[in-house]
XYZ file of C-alpha atoms in Angstrom:
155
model
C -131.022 -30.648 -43.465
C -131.791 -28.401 -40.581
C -128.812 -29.655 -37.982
C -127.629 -26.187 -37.204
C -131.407 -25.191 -35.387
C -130.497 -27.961 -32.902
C -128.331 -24.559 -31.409
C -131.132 -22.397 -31.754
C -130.446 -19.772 -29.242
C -133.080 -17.554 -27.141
C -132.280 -13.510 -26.665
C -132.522 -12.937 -23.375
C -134.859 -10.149 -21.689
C -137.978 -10.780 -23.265
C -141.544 -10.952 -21.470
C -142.485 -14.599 -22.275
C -144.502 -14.371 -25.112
C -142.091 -12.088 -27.167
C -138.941 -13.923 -27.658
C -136.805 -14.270 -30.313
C -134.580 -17.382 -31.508
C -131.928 -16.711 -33.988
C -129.985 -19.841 -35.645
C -127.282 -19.842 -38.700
C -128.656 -21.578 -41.623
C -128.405 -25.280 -42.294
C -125.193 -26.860 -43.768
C -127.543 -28.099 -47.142
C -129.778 -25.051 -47.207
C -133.483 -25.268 -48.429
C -135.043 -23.025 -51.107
C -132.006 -22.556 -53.671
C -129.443 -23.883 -51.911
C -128.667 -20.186 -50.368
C -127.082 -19.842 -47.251
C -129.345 -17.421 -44.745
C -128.935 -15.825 -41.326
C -132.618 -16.144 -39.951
C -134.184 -14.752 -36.885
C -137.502 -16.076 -35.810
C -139.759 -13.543 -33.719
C -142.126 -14.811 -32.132
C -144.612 -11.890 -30.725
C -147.743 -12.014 -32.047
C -151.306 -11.003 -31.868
C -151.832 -14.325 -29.622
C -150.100 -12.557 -27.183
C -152.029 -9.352 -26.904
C -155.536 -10.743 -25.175
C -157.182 -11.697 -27.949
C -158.074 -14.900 -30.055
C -157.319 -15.119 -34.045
C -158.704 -17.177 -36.139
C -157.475 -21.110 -36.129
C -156.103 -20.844 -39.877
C -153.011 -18.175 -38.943
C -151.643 -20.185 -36.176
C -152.482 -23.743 -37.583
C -150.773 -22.135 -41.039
C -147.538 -20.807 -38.888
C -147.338 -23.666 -36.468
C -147.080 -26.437 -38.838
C -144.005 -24.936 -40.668
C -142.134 -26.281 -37.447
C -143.397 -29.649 -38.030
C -143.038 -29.581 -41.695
C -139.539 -28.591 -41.539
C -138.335 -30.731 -38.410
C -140.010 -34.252 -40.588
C -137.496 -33.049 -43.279
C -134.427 -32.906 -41.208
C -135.150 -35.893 -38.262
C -138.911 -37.522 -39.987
C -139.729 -36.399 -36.689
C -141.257 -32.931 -34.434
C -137.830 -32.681 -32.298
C -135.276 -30.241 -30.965
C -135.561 -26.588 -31.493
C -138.258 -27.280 -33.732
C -140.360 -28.804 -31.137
C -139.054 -25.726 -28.407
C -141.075 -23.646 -31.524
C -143.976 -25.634 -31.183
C -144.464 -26.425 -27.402
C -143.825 -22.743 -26.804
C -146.510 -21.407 -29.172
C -149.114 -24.155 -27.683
C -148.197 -22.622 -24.181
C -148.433 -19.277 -24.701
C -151.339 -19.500 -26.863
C -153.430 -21.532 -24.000
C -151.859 -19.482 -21.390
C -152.460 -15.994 -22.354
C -155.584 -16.492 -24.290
C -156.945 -19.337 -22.595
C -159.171 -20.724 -26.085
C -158.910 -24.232 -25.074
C -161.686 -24.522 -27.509
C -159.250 -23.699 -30.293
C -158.095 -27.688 -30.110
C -161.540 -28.832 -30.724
C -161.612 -26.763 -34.519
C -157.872 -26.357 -35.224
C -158.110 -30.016 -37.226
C -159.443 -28.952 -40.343
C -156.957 -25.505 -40.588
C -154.251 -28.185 -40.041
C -155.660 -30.446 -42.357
C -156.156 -27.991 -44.902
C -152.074 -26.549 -44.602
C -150.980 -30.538 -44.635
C -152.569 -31.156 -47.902
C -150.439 -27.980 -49.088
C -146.980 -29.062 -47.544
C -147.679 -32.959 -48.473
C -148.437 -32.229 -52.551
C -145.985 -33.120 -55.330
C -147.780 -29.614 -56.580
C -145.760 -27.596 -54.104
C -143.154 -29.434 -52.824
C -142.030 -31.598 -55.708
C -138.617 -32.677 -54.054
C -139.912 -33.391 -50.738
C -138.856 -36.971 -49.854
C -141.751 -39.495 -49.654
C -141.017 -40.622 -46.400
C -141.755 -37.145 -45.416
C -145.085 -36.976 -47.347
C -146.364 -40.084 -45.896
C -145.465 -38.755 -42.395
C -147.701 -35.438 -43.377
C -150.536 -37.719 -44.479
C -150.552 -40.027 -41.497
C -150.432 -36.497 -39.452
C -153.540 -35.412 -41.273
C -155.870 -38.991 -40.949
C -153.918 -38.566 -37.070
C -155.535 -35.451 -36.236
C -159.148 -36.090 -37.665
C -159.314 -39.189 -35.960
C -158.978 -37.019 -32.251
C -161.706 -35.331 -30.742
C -159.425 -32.557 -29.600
C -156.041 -31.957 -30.844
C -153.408 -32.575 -28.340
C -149.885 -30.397 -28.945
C -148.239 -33.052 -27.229
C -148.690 -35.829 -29.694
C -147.914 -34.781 -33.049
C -144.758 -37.558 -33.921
C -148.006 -40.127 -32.703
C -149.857 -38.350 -35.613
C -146.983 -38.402 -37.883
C -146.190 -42.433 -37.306
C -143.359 -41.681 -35.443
């Protein structure tokens, strides 16, 4: 679903946590089957010095997960740039370690979402059992490690 963000591209001359990726849109496009141009910008208040609360980036950072399962059933390519970069930054430049010891239940919470028939009534099962296993995944863990998600998903 999602082949063409494998050539997800980076502009060049940003500070490190500002950048922005730009990708066409997918050959079978989500949402309506309408073709999009999409730019994703990622500056944020992360970046600035101080510490949000766990539900924005938990809510924002498993949208790369979500929509990576649906095109490989697993966190890869520029999806997983997305996600590795965020997790970087985020530890780097804010330095809230402690945000992997609470971020489980804001994940947890945004899973449920993504995995329901409710919401996401043509989501392939496959997918939805990859979302719960992610969920039961990260409760099990003391402290949520970036690294590990496809573990989390079964993969």
């Amino acid at each position: 679903m999602l082949d063409s963000l494998n050539g997800l591209r980076e502009s060049p001359n940003q500070a490190n946590c500002h950048r922005s990726y730009s990708a066409v849109s997918p050959k079978q496009p989500p949402l309506g089957g309408q073709s999009l141009n999409w730019r994703i910008h990622k500056a944020s208040p992360m970046c600035a010095g101080s510490a949000p609360s766990p539900h924005a980036p938990a809510s924002m950072i498993l949208n790369y997960v979500f929509f990576s399962l649906q095109g490989s059933e697993r966190l890869e390519g520029a999806f997983k740039t997305l996600f590795r970069r965020f997790w970087d930054c985020y530890l780097e430049k804010i330095g809230d370690r402690e945000m992997l010891q609470v971020v489980a239940p804001f994940f947890d919470f945004r899973t449920l979402v993504m995995a329901s028939p409710v919401w996401y009534p043509s989501l392939p099962d496959g997918v939805r059992s990859q979302l719960l296993a992610f969920l039961f995944g990260v409760l099990d863990e003391e402290v949520f490690d970036p690294a590990q998600v496809n573990r989390y998903c079964g993969t």
